[in-house]
Coordinates of C-alpha atoms in Angstrom, one line a residue:
Chain A
M25 CA 34.3 108.4 12.2
S26 CA 37.7 109.9 12.7
S27 CA 37.5 113.4 14.3
K28 CA 40.1 115.7 12.8
V29 CA 41.0 119.1 14.2
I30 CA 42.9 121.9 12.7
Q31 CA 45.4 123.6 15.0
A32 CA 46.0 127.2 13.9
M33 CA 48.9 129.0 15.6
Y34 CA 49.1 132.7 16.2
N35 CA 51.9 134.7 17.7
D36 CA 49.9 137.7 18.9
D37 CA 46.8 137.9 21.2
D38 CA 45.2 140.8 19.2
I39 CA 45.5 138.7 16.0
L40 CA 44.0 135.7 17.9
M41 CA 41.1 137.8 19.1
D42 CA 40.3 138.9 15.5
A43 CA 40.6 135.4 14.3
V44 CA 38.3 134.0 16.9
K45 CA 35.7 136.6 15.9
E46 CA 36.1 135.7 12.2
V47 CA 35.9 132.0 12.8
R48 CA 32.8 132.5 14.9
A49 CA 31.2 134.7 12.3
A50 CA 31.9 132.0 9.7
N51 CA 30.1 129.5 11.9
H52 CA 33.0 127.2 12.5
H53 CA 33.1 125.5 15.8
I54 CA 36.1 126.4 18.0
E55 CA 37.0 123.4 20.1
E56 CA 39.5 125.1 22.3
V57 CA 42.0 128.0 22.5
Y58 CA 45.3 127.5 24.2
T59 CA 47.1 130.7 25.4
P60 CA 50.2 131.3 27.5
F61 CA 48.4 134.0 29.6
P62 CA 44.9 135.2 30.2
V63 CA 43.7 137.1 27.1
H64 CA 41.2 139.7 28.2
G65 CA 37.9 139.4 26.5
L66 CA 38.7 136.0 24.9
D67 CA 35.8 134.3 26.8
K68 CA 33.3 136.9 25.5
A69 CA 34.7 136.6 21.9
M70 CA 34.4 132.8 22.1
G71 CA 30.9 133.1 23.5
L72 CA 31.6 131.2 26.6
K73 CA 29.1 131.4 29.5
G74 CA 30.0 133.2 32.6
T75 CA 31.4 131.3 35.5
R76 CA 29.2 130.4 38.4
I77 CA 32.1 129.9 40.9
A78 CA 31.2 133.0 42.8
I79 CA 27.7 131.6 43.5
T80 CA 29.2 128.4 44.9
A81 CA 31.6 130.4 47.0
F82 CA 28.7 132.3 48.6
L83 CA 26.9 129.0 49.3
Y84 CA 30.1 127.6 50.8
G85 CA 30.4 130.7 52.9
C86 CA 26.9 130.2 54.2
V87 CA 27.8 126.6 55.1
G88 CA 30.9 127.7 57.1
F89 CA 28.9 130.4 58.8
S90 CA 26.1 127.9 59.8
F91 CA 28.7 125.4 60.9
S92 CA 30.5 127.7 63.1
I93 CA 27.3 128.8 64.8
W94 CA 26.2 125.2 65.3
M95 CA 29.7 124.2 66.6
M96 CA 30.0 127.0 69.1
N97 CA 26.4 126.9 70.2
Y98 CA 26.9 123.2 70.9
M99 CA 30.3 123.4 72.6
M100 CA 30.0 126.6 74.6
I101 CA 26.2 126.9 75.3
E102 CA 24.6 123.4 75.2
Q103 CA 27.3 120.9 76.1
W104 CA 29.2 122.5 78.9
P105 CA 28.1 126.1 79.7
Q106 CA 31.0 126.9 82.0
D107 CA 31.4 130.3 83.5
I108 CA 34.7 131.4 81.9
G109 CA 35.8 134.8 83.1
G110 CA 32.2 135.9 83.7
K111 CA 31.1 135.6 80.1
P112 CA 27.4 135.0 79.9
S113 CA 27.0 131.5 78.4
F114 CA 23.2 131.3 79.0
T115 CA 22.2 131.8 75.4
F116 CA 24.1 132.0 72.1
F117 CA 23.2 135.7 71.6
Q118 CA 24.3 136.8 75.0
N119 CA 27.8 135.6 74.2
M120 CA 27.8 136.2 70.5
P121 CA 30.4 139.0 70.1
A122 CA 33.0 136.6 71.4
F123 CA 32.1 134.1 68.7
V124 CA 32.1 136.6 65.8
P125 CA 35.8 136.3 65.0
I126 CA 35.4 132.5 64.6
M127 CA 32.2 132.9 62.6
F128 CA 33.9 135.2 60.2
E129 CA 37.0 133.1 59.8
M130 CA 35.0 129.9 59.2
S131 CA 32.9 131.6 56.6
V132 CA 36.0 132.8 54.8
F133 CA 37.8 129.4 55.2
F134 CA 34.9 127.4 53.8
A135 CA 34.2 129.8 51.0
A136 CA 37.8 130.0 49.9
H137 CA 38.9 126.4 50.2
L138 CA 35.7 124.8 48.9
M139 CA 35.7 127.2 46.0
V140 CA 39.3 126.3 45.1
I141 CA 38.5 122.6 45.3
T142 CA 35.4 123.2 43.2
F143 CA 37.6 125.0 40.7
Y144 CA 40.1 122.1 40.6
M145 CA 37.4 119.5 40.1
R146 CA 35.6 121.4 37.4
S147 CA 38.7 122.2 35.5
R148 CA 40.1 118.7 36.1
L149 CA 43.4 119.7 37.8
W150 CA 45.3 117.4 40.1
P151 CA 48.8 116.3 40.8
F152 CA 50.3 113.9 38.3
K153 CA 47.7 114.8 35.8
E154 CA 48.9 114.4 32.3
A155 CA 49.2 117.8 30.6
E156 CA 46.8 118.3 27.7
N157 CA 49.0 120.7 25.8
P158 CA 48.8 120.4 22.0
D159 CA 52.1 122.2 21.5
P160 CA 54.7 123.1 24.2
R161 CA 55.1 126.6 22.6
T162 CA 51.6 127.6 23.9
T163 CA 53.0 128.0 27.4
D164 CA 55.6 130.5 26.1
D165 CA 54.7 132.6 23.2
M166 CA 52.2 130.9 20.9
F167 CA 48.4 130.9 20.8
V168 CA 46.7 127.8 19.4
M169 CA 43.1 127.7 18.2
E170 CA 41.6 124.3 17.6
V171 CA 38.8 124.2 15.0
A172 CA 36.8 121.0 14.4
V173 CA 36.9 119.8 10.8
D174 CA 33.4 119.1 9.6
E175 CA 33.4 118.2 5.9
N176 CA 35.6 120.4 3.8
E177 CA 39.1 120.3 5.2
Q178 CA 40.8 122.2 2.4
E179 CA 38.3 125.1 2.5
L180 CA 38.7 125.5 6.3
V181 CA 42.5 125.5 6.1
S182 CA 42.6 128.2 3.5
F183 CA 40.0 130.2 5.5
L184 CA 42.2 129.9 8.6
E185 CA 45.3 130.9 6.7
N186 CA 43.7 134.2 6.0
T187 CA 43.2 135.0 9.6
G188 CA 46.9 135.8 10.3
T189 CA 48.0 132.4 11.4
V190 CA 51.7 131.6 11.4
E191 CA 51.4 127.8 11.2
I192 CA 48.6 125.2 10.6
K193 CA 48.5 121.7 11.6
V194 CA 45.8 119.1 10.9
T195 CA 45.8 116.3 13.4
E196 CA 43.7 113.4 14.5
K197 CA 42.2 113.8 17.9
Chain B
M3 CA 26.0 172.8 31.3
Y4 CA 23.6 171.7 33.9
T5 CA 20.5 173.9 34.5
L6 CA 18.8 173.7 37.9
S7 CA 15.2 172.6 37.3
S8 CA 12.6 174.8 39.0
K9 CA 11.0 171.6 40.4
L10 CA 14.2 170.7 42.3
K11 CA 14.7 174.2 43.5
L12 CA 11.0 174.4 44.7
T13 CA 11.5 171.0 46.5
A14 CA 14.6 172.2 48.2
I15 CA 12.9 175.4 49.3
I16 CA 9.9 173.6 50.6
F17 CA 12.1 171.2 52.5
M18 CA 13.9 174.1 54.1
I19 CA 10.7 176.0 55.0
V20 CA 8.9 173.0 56.4
G21 CA 12.1 172.0 58.3
A22 CA 12.6 175.4 59.7
I23 CA 8.9 175.6 60.9
G24 CA 9.2 172.2 62.5
L25 CA 12.4 173.1 64.2
I26 CA 11.0 176.4 65.6
Y27 CA 8.1 174.3 66.8
G28 CA 10.6 172.0 68.5
F29 CA 12.3 174.8 70.3
I30 CA 8.9 176.3 71.4
A31 CA 7.7 173.0 72.6
A32 CA 10.7 172.3 74.7
P33 CA 9.9 172.8 78.4
E34 CA 11.4 175.7 80.2
T35 CA 11.0 174.9 83.9
I36 CA 10.6 171.8 86.0
E37 CA 6.9 172.5 86.4
D38 CA 6.6 172.2 82.6
V39 CA 8.3 168.8 82.7
K40 CA 6.0 167.6 85.5
E41 CA 3.0 168.6 83.5
M42 CA 4.2 167.0 80.3
M43 CA 5.1 163.7 82.1
A44 CA 1.8 163.7 84.0
S45 CA -0.1 164.0 80.8
E46 CA 2.1 161.6 78.8
H47 CA 2.2 158.6 81.2
H48 CA -0.2 158.5 84.1
G49 CA 0.3 155.6 86.4
E50 CA 3.9 155.3 85.5
E51 CA 5.2 157.8 88.1
H52 CA 6.7 154.9 90.0
A53 CA 9.1 154.4 87.2
A54 CA 11.4 157.1 88.6
V55 CA 11.5 155.7 92.1
E56 CA 11.8 152.0 91.3
P57 CA 15.3 150.6 91.2
S58 CA 16.7 150.5 87.8
E59 CA 16.1 147.2 86.3
I60 CA 18.8 144.7 87.0
N61 CA 19.3 141.9 84.5
V62 CA 19.4 139.0 86.9
E63 CA 20.5 136.6 84.2
Q64 CA 23.7 138.5 83.4
L65 CA 25.0 138.6 86.9
P66 CA 27.0 135.6 88.2
G67 CA 25.3 133.6 90.9
E68 CA 21.5 134.2 90.7
G69 CA 20.9 134.1 94.4
V70 CA 23.4 136.7 95.2
S71 CA 22.0 139.1 92.6
R72 CA 18.4 138.7 93.8
E73 CA 19.5 139.4 97.3
H74 CA 21.4 142.5 96.0
A75 CA 18.3 143.7 94.0
Q76 CA 16.3 143.3 97.2
E77 CA 18.8 145.4 99.1
I78 CA 18.5 148.2 96.6
Q79 CA 14.8 148.1 96.7
E80 CA 14.8 148.2 100.5
E81 CA 17.3 151.1 100.4
H82 CA 15.0 153.0 98.2
A83 CA 12.0 152.2 100.4
A84 CA 14.0 153.5 103.3
E85 CA 14.9 156.7 101.5
T86 CA 11.4 157.4 100.6
A87 CA 10.3 156.8 104.1
H88 CA 12.8 159.3 105.4
G89 CA 10.9 161.9 103.4
E90 CA 13.7 162.6 100.9
E91 CA 11.3 161.9 98.1
A92 CA 10.7 165.5 97.2
S93 CA 14.3 166.5 96.7
H94 CA 15.0 163.2 95.0
E95 CA 12.2 163.7 92.5
D96 CA 13.1 167.3 91.8
E97 CA 16.6 166.2 90.9
H98 CA 15.1 163.6 88.5
Y99 CA 12.8 166.3 86.9
E100 CA 15.7 168.6 86.5
H101 CA 17.7 165.9 84.8
V102 CA 14.7 165.2 82.4
L103 CA 14.3 169.0 81.9
H104 CA 17.9 169.3 80.7
Q105 CA 17.4 166.4 78.4
L106 CA 14.3 167.8 76.9
Q107 CA 15.8 171.2 76.5
N108 CA 18.7 169.6 74.6
K109 CA 16.4 167.7 72.3
P110 CA 15.8 170.3 69.5
W111 CA 19.5 171.4 69.7
S112 CA 20.7 167.8 69.4
A113 CA 18.3 167.3 66.5
L114 CA 19.8 170.3 64.8
Y115 CA 23.4 169.3 65.6
V116 CA 22.9 165.7 64.4
A117 CA 21.4 166.8 61.1
A118 CA 23.9 169.6 60.6
F119 CA 26.8 167.3 61.2
F120 CA 25.4 164.5 59.1
F121 CA 25.1 166.6 55.9
F122 CA 28.4 168.3 56.6
M123 CA 30.2 164.9 57.0
I124 CA 28.7 163.8 53.6
S125 CA 30.4 166.6 51.8
L126 CA 33.6 166.1 53.8
G127 CA 33.6 162.4 52.9
V128 CA 33.2 163.3 49.2
L129 CA 36.2 165.7 49.5
A130 CA 38.3 163.0 51.0
F131 CA 37.2 160.6 48.2
Y132 CA 37.9 163.3 45.6
A133 CA 41.4 163.9 47.0
I134 CA 42.1 160.1 46.9
Q135 CA 41.1 160.0 43.3
Y136 CA 43.6 162.7 42.5
A137 CA 46.4 161.3 44.7
A138 CA 45.8 157.7 43.4
Q139 CA 45.7 159.0 39.8
A140 CA 42.5 157.0 39.3
G141 CA 41.7 156.4 35.7
W142 CA 38.0 155.6 36.0
S143 CA 36.7 158.6 38.0
P144 CA 37.5 161.9 36.2
V145 CA 34.0 161.9 34.5
L146 CA 32.6 162.1 38.0
F147 CA 34.8 164.9 39.3
R148 CA 32.3 167.7 38.7
V149 CA 29.6 165.8 40.7
M150 CA 32.1 165.4 43.5
E151 CA 33.2 169.0 43.4
A152 CA 29.5 170.2 43.5
I153 CA 28.9 168.1 46.6
T154 CA 31.9 169.5 48.3
A155 CA 30.4 173.0 47.7
Y156 CA 28.3 172.3 50.7
L157 CA 31.4 172.3 52.8
L158 CA 31.4 176.1 53.2
P159 CA 27.8 176.7 54.3
G160 CA 27.6 173.4 56.2
G161 CA 30.9 174.1 58.0
I162 CA 29.7 177.6 58.9
I163 CA 26.5 176.2 60.4
V164 CA 28.3 173.5 62.4
F165 CA 30.8 176.2 63.7
V166 CA 27.9 178.5 64.7
L167 CA 26.3 175.6 66.5
L168 CA 29.6 174.9 68.3
M169 CA 29.9 178.6 69.2
L170 CA 26.4 178.6 70.6
S171 CA 27.4 175.7 72.8
G172 CA 30.6 177.5 73.8
F173 CA 28.5 180.6 74.8
H174 CA 26.2 178.4 76.9
I175 CA 23.1 178.9 74.8
N176 CA 22.6 175.1 74.9
H177 CA 24.0 172.3 77.1
L178 CA 25.1 169.8 74.5
F179 CA 28.7 169.5 75.8
I180 CA 28.6 169.1 79.5
W181 CA 32.3 169.9 79.9
M182 CA 31.5 173.5 78.8
D183 CA 29.4 174.0 81.9
P184 CA 31.7 175.4 84.6
E185 CA 29.4 174.1 87.4
V186 CA 29.7 170.6 86.1
V187 CA 33.5 170.9 85.8
A188 CA 33.8 172.2 89.3
H189 CA 32.4 168.9 90.7
D190 CA 34.0 166.6 88.2
E191 CA 37.6 165.7 88.7
I192 CA 37.7 163.6 85.5
I193 CA 36.8 166.6 83.4
Q194 CA 39.0 168.9 85.4
A195 CA 41.9 166.7 84.4
K196 CA 41.0 167.2 80.8
T197 CA 40.5 170.9 80.7
S198 CA 43.8 171.6 79.1
Y199 CA 42.4 170.1 76.0
L200 CA 38.6 170.5 76.6
N201 CA 38.2 174.2 77.1
V202 CA 36.0 176.5 75.0
P203 CA 38.5 178.9 73.4
F204 CA 40.9 176.1 72.4
F205 CA 37.9 174.0 71.2
L206 CA 36.7 176.8 68.9
I207 CA 40.2 177.6 67.6
R208 CA 40.7 173.9 66.8
A209 CA 37.3 173.8 65.0
A210 CA 38.2 176.9 63.1
I211 CA 41.5 175.3 62.0
Y212 CA 39.9 172.1 60.8
L213 CA 37.1 173.9 59.0
G214 CA 39.3 176.6 57.6
G215 CA 41.8 174.0 56.3
W216 CA 39.2 171.8 54.7
I217 CA 37.4 174.7 53.0
L218 CA 40.7 176.2 51.8
F219 CA 41.9 172.9 50.3
R220 CA 38.5 172.5 48.6
H221 CA 38.6 176.0 47.3
L222 CA 42.1 175.5 45.8
L223 CA 41.3 172.1 44.3
R224 CA 38.1 173.4 42.7
K225 CA 39.9 176.5 41.4
N226 CA 42.6 174.4 39.7
S227 CA 40.1 172.0 38.3
L228 CA 38.3 174.9 36.7
K229 CA 41.6 176.3 35.4
M230 CA 42.5 172.9 34.0
D231 CA 39.6 173.1 31.6
D232 CA 41.4 175.7 29.5
A233 CA 44.9 174.5 30.3
T234 CA 47.3 173.4 27.5
D235 CA 49.6 171.3 29.8
N236 CA 49.4 169.4 33.0
T237 CA 50.5 172.2 35.4
Y238 CA 47.2 172.4 37.2
F239 CA 46.8 168.7 37.3
K240 CA 50.2 168.4 39.0
K241 CA 49.2 171.1 41.4
N242 CA 46.1 169.4 42.2
F243 CA 47.9 166.1 42.7
K244 CA 50.2 167.7 45.3
L245 CA 47.2 169.6 46.9
A246 CA 45.3 166.3 47.2
A247 CA 48.2 164.5 48.8
G248 CA 48.7 167.4 51.2
F249 CA 45.0 167.5 52.0
L250 CA 44.9 163.8 52.8
V251 CA 47.7 164.1 55.4
F252 CA 46.0 167.2 56.9
F253 CA 42.6 165.5 56.7
I254 CA 43.5 162.4 58.5
V255 CA 44.9 164.3 61.5
T256 CA 42.2 166.9 61.7
E257 CA 39.4 164.4 61.0
S258 CA 40.6 162.3 63.9
M259 CA 40.7 165.3 66.2
M260 CA 37.4 166.6 64.9
S261 CA 35.7 163.3 66.0
W262 CA 37.1 163.6 69.4
D263 CA 36.1 167.3 69.7
W264 CA 32.7 167.3 68.1
I265 CA 31.4 163.9 69.0
M266 CA 33.5 162.0 71.5
S267 CA 33.7 165.0 73.9
L268 CA 29.9 164.8 74.2
D269 CA 30.7 161.9 76.6
P270 CA 33.8 163.5 78.3
H271 CA 34.1 160.5 80.7
W272 CA 34.6 158.0 77.9
F273 CA 37.3 157.6 75.3
S274 CA 38.1 155.2 72.5
T275 CA 41.2 155.0 70.4
L276 CA 39.7 154.0 67.1
F277 CA 36.9 156.5 67.3
G278 CA 38.4 158.8 64.6
W279 CA 38.5 155.9 62.1
F280 CA 35.0 154.9 63.0
V281 CA 33.6 158.4 62.2
F282 CA 35.8 158.5 59.1
A283 CA 34.3 155.2 57.8
S284 CA 30.8 156.6 58.4
L285 CA 31.4 159.9 56.6
F286 CA 33.3 158.2 53.8
V287 CA 30.6 155.7 52.9
S288 CA 27.9 158.4 53.2
G289 CA 29.9 160.5 50.8
I290 CA 30.4 157.8 48.2
T291 CA 26.8 156.8 48.4
T292 CA 25.8 160.4 47.8
I293 CA 28.1 160.6 44.8
A294 CA 26.4 157.4 43.4
I295 CA 22.9 158.7 44.0
I296 CA 23.5 162.1 42.5
S297 CA 25.4 160.6 39.5
I298 CA 22.5 158.2 38.8
Y299 CA 20.0 161.0 39.1
L300 CA 22.0 163.3 36.7
K301 CA 22.5 160.4 34.3
S302 CA 18.8 159.6 34.2
R303 CA 18.2 163.3 33.2
G304 CA 20.8 162.9 30.4
Y305 CA 23.5 165.2 31.8
L306 CA 26.3 162.7 32.3
E307 CA 26.7 161.2 28.8
F308 CA 30.1 159.5 29.6
V309 CA 29.1 157.9 32.9
N310 CA 28.3 154.3 32.1
D311 CA 27.3 151.3 34.2
S312 CA 30.9 150.5 34.9
H313 CA 31.4 153.8 36.8
I314 CA 28.2 153.0 38.8
H315 CA 29.5 149.6 39.3
D316 CA 32.7 150.9 40.8
L317 CA 30.9 153.4 43.1
A318 CA 28.7 150.5 44.3
K319 CA 31.7 148.4 45.0
F320 CA 33.0 151.2 47.1
M321 CA 29.7 151.5 48.9
F322 CA 29.8 147.7 49.5
G323 CA 33.4 147.7 50.7
I324 CA 33.3 150.7 53.0
S325 CA 30.1 149.5 54.5
I326 CA 31.9 146.4 55.6
F327 CA 34.8 148.6 56.7
W328 CA 32.4 150.7 58.9
T329 CA 31.1 147.4 60.4
Y330 CA 34.5 146.2 61.0
L331 CA 35.4 149.3 63.0
W332 CA 32.0 149.4 64.7
F333 CA 32.4 145.8 65.9
S334 CA 36.1 146.2 66.8
Q335 CA 35.1 149.1 69.1
F336 CA 32.1 147.3 70.5
M337 CA 33.6 143.9 71.0
L338 CA 36.8 145.1 72.7
I339 CA 34.8 147.0 75.2
W340 CA 32.1 144.3 75.6
Y341 CA 34.8 141.7 76.1
S342 CA 36.8 143.4 78.7
N343 CA 33.8 145.0 80.3
I344 CA 35.7 147.7 82.2
P345 CA 33.1 149.7 84.0
E346 CA 34.4 153.1 82.9
E347 CA 34.3 152.2 79.3
V348 CA 31.3 149.9 79.1
V349 CA 28.8 152.5 80.3
Y350 CA 29.0 154.0 76.9
F351 CA 27.5 150.9 75.3
I352 CA 25.2 150.1 78.2
S353 CA 23.3 153.4 77.9
R354 CA 23.1 152.8 74.1
M355 CA 21.9 149.2 74.3
E356 CA 19.4 149.9 77.0
D357 CA 17.9 153.2 75.8
Y358 CA 18.4 152.8 72.0
P359 CA 18.1 149.1 71.3
V360 CA 16.2 149.3 68.1
L361 CA 18.5 152.0 66.6
F362 CA 21.7 150.5 68.0
W363 CA 21.1 147.1 66.6
G364 CA 19.0 148.3 63.6
M365 CA 21.9 150.3 62.2
L366 CA 23.9 147.0 61.8
V367 CA 21.0 145.8 59.5
T368 CA 20.9 149.0 57.4
N369 CA 24.6 149.7 57.3
F370 CA 25.9 146.1 57.0
I371 CA 23.5 143.2 56.3
F372 CA 21.4 145.2 53.8
P373 CA 24.2 146.6 51.6
V374 CA 26.2 143.3 51.8
L375 CA 23.5 141.1 50.7
L376 CA 22.1 143.5 48.0
L377 CA 25.4 144.7 46.5
M378 CA 27.3 141.4 46.6
N379 CA 26.1 140.4 43.2
S380 CA 28.1 141.9 40.4
D381 CA 25.0 142.3 38.2
Y382 CA 23.1 144.1 40.9
K383 CA 25.8 146.8 41.2
R384 CA 24.9 147.8 37.6
V385 CA 21.2 148.0 38.2
N386 CA 20.7 151.7 39.0
W387 CA 17.5 151.5 41.0
F388 CA 19.2 148.8 43.2
V389 CA 22.1 151.2 43.9
I390 CA 19.7 154.0 44.6
M391 CA 17.6 151.9 47.0
T392 CA 20.6 150.6 48.8
G393 CA 22.1 154.0 48.9
I394 CA 19.0 155.5 50.6
V395 CA 19.1 152.7 53.2
I396 CA 22.9 153.3 53.8
L397 CA 22.3 157.1 54.2
C398 CA 19.4 156.5 56.7
G399 CA 21.6 154.0 58.5
H400 CA 24.5 156.5 58.8
Y401 CA 22.1 159.2 60.0
I402 CA 21.1 156.7 62.7
N403 CA 24.8 156.1 63.4
V404 CA 25.4 159.8 64.1
F405 CA 22.1 159.9 66.0
V406 CA 23.2 157.1 68.3
L407 CA 26.7 158.7 68.7
V408 CA 25.3 162.0 69.8
M409 CA 21.8 161.6 71.4
P410 CA 22.6 159.3 74.3
A411 CA 25.1 161.9 75.7
T412 CA 22.7 164.8 75.2
V413 CA 19.1 163.7 75.6
G414 CA 19.7 160.2 77.1
E415 CA 16.5 158.1 77.5
S416 CA 14.3 161.1 76.5
W417 CA 15.0 160.5 72.8
F418 CA 12.5 160.3 70.1
I419 CA 12.5 160.6 66.3
G420 CA 9.8 163.2 66.2
I421 CA 9.1 166.6 64.8
P422 CA 12.3 168.4 65.7
E423 CA 14.5 165.5 64.4
I424 CA 12.7 165.0 61.1
S425 CA 12.4 168.8 60.6
A426 CA 16.1 169.2 61.2
V427 CA 16.9 166.6 58.5
L428 CA 14.5 168.2 56.1
L429 CA 16.0 171.6 56.7
F430 CA 19.5 170.5 56.0
A431 CA 18.4 168.1 53.2
G432 CA 16.9 171.1 51.5
L433 CA 19.9 173.3 52.0
F434 CA 22.2 170.5 50.9
L435 CA 20.2 169.9 47.6
F436 CA 20.0 173.6 46.9
V437 CA 23.7 174.2 47.4
V438 CA 24.9 171.1 45.6
F439 CA 22.6 171.4 42.6
N440 CA 23.3 175.1 42.4
A441 CA 27.0 174.4 42.3
L442 CA 26.5 171.9 39.5
T443 CA 25.2 174.7 37.3
K444 CA 28.5 176.7 37.7
A445 CA 30.7 174.5 35.5
P446 CA 30.4 172.1 32.6
L447 CA 29.7 168.6 33.9
L448 CA 32.7 167.0 32.2
V449 CA 36.2 168.1 33.1
K450 CA 38.6 169.0 30.4
G451 CA 42.4 168.9 30.4
N452 CA 42.6 166.1 32.9
P453 CA 45.2 163.6 31.6
F454 CA 43.0 160.7 32.6
I455 CA 39.7 161.9 31.1
K456 CA 40.0 159.8 28.0
E457 CA 40.6 156.7 29.9
S458 CA 37.7 157.6 32.2
K459 CA 35.3 158.1 29.3
H460 CA 36.1 154.7 27.9
Y461 CA 36.3 153.1 31.2
H462 CA 34.9 149.6 31.1
Y463 CA 34.8 147.0 33.7

C-alpha cells in the first residue's frame, strides 16, 4: 500500500490556523505542519498533547540536588573531615550553608542540561542529521500542512483548495 | 460597584474588638516591678531557678579542639561558683530580673509594633507593585488596579498608627529602641558614634518624610486613576506614568532607610548592607499575595467579571518568584555572616538561632519550600484554592519574618506567641479588612480610560 500525502502550502499563519481547524473539523488526519516560526496556538488547534518536558526537568533537578548532597557529604564530611578555617565539618547540617551554592548550581545544571538532551533525543535532533524538510520555502515564508490521503484523493484536494492554500502537491511518502 | 457585606463588616469589627481587648489584657498583664517578675517566674518554672546562674550552654562540638573547650567551660563554671561564693549573688540576680522585666514590659509593645508594621508593609508593597505596573505599562494588570488601590488605602491609617508608635517610643513611653534611652547611650560608645543619625528628632522627621511621601504619591495616583474614568484622552494616564516612575525612585531610597530606621535600629550594634532589599522582598511578596487573595475572594463573589485564571496565574507566578527572591536575600545575608563568623555581626543570628529556632528555620519552610513546591506547577497556579492556601501560608511566614526581625531585639528569649501577639494581629487584620473593603466601595471595580484596559480584559496566558 503506497501512502500518499497532500502538501498544502499557505503563505500566512492566520490562514493556516483557520485551515487546520477546518481540516480537523472535516475529520482528515493532519500528518505534520511545517512552519518557519512558532505559530502561537497551532499546537492547540492541531490537538497536540502538552509537553511533559517540564516534569522531566523537575526530576533531573532533584537528581542534581541529591547528587550534590551525596557528593559533598562524602567528600567533606565522611571521607576527610578536615578542619578548614574552623568550619564545622562534624555533620552535613552543621556545614550546610557553605554547600548551598553548589547544591543550587548542581540542581540547575542537571535540570537544564539533561532537559536539553531529552529535548534533542525526543525530537531526534543531532549533528549531521538529514533535514526532513518537504520544501525549502518552509524555512522562509511558507507554511506546509501535510494531510494523509485515505481513499478519495480528488475530494481531499478540492477540499484543501478551498482553505486558502496557494499551492498543492500530492507526493508519495 | 462593590457593596460591603454586613457580614464582612461585622467580622472586621469583631476582630478589632477582640484584638483590642486582648491587647489591653496584654498591657495589664505585663509586670511593673522586679517583684512581679520574681513572682511570675517562681510560679511559672519552679526548680529552674538555677537556669539563671548556670553558665550559658556552650556547644562543645562547635568549638575547635574538644579538650580545650571542655576546660574552658569548666573555668567558666568555676568562675561562677566563685562569684556566688563571694556573695554577689543578690545583685547579680537583681540585674537578671531587671533584664527580664524590661523584656516582659516590651512584649505587648513589640506585639503591637510587629502587627502594625506587618499590615502597613502589605499596603506599601501593593503600592510599589501598583507603581511598577504603571511604569512598566503592563498590559495584563489594569483589571486589578482597583483592588490594588483599595489595599493601598490602608497606607494612611496604617502609616499614622506606625508613626504614633514610633512617637511613643521617642517619648520614652516604651523601650523598643534602646538607642532612644539616654542612659543606655551614655554607657555605649558604639551607639554614641551613631547618634548623629540615630537621634529621636531626626528619626521622627525621617519617618514623617517617608510616610508623607508614600501617602502623597498614593493619593495622587488614586486621584488620577479616578479622573481617568471620565477622561477622553490619555493625559491622566501619562501623569500617572510619570508619578509612578517618580514614586519608584523615591520609594527605593526611603524604603531602604525605613528598614534601617524602623527595624535595623532595634539592634543598634548590628548592621547589614542588604537589609533594605531583604525587607523590601518581604513586603513586596506579602503585598502581591494579598492582591491575589482579595482578587480571588472578590471574583468568587462575582464582582470581578474580567479577572480570569490567567490573571490569577500571573499573580501566583509573582508570589512564586518573589518568594524565591526573598529566600535568596535571606540566605545571602545569613550565609555571608555565618561564613565569616565575625563576632560583632554574628551575634545577631546566634540570638535568633538559639532563642527562636522553630520560627527562624520554620519561616524558610513557609516562605520558600511551601510556595516553591506548590506553585511550581503551571496548572496549580490556576487553581484558586491552591493560590489562597499558599497565600495564607506565605502571609503567616512573613508575619513570622517580621516577628523574628523585631522580637529578639526587644523581648529576647522572653518571647511567646500568646494573647498579646495574636490580639495585635487580630486588631490590625480587622482594621485592614475594614479599611480595604470600605475603599473598594468607593469606586467602580473596573477602571475606565486606561489605554491598556482592553488588552487586560482579554488577557490570556
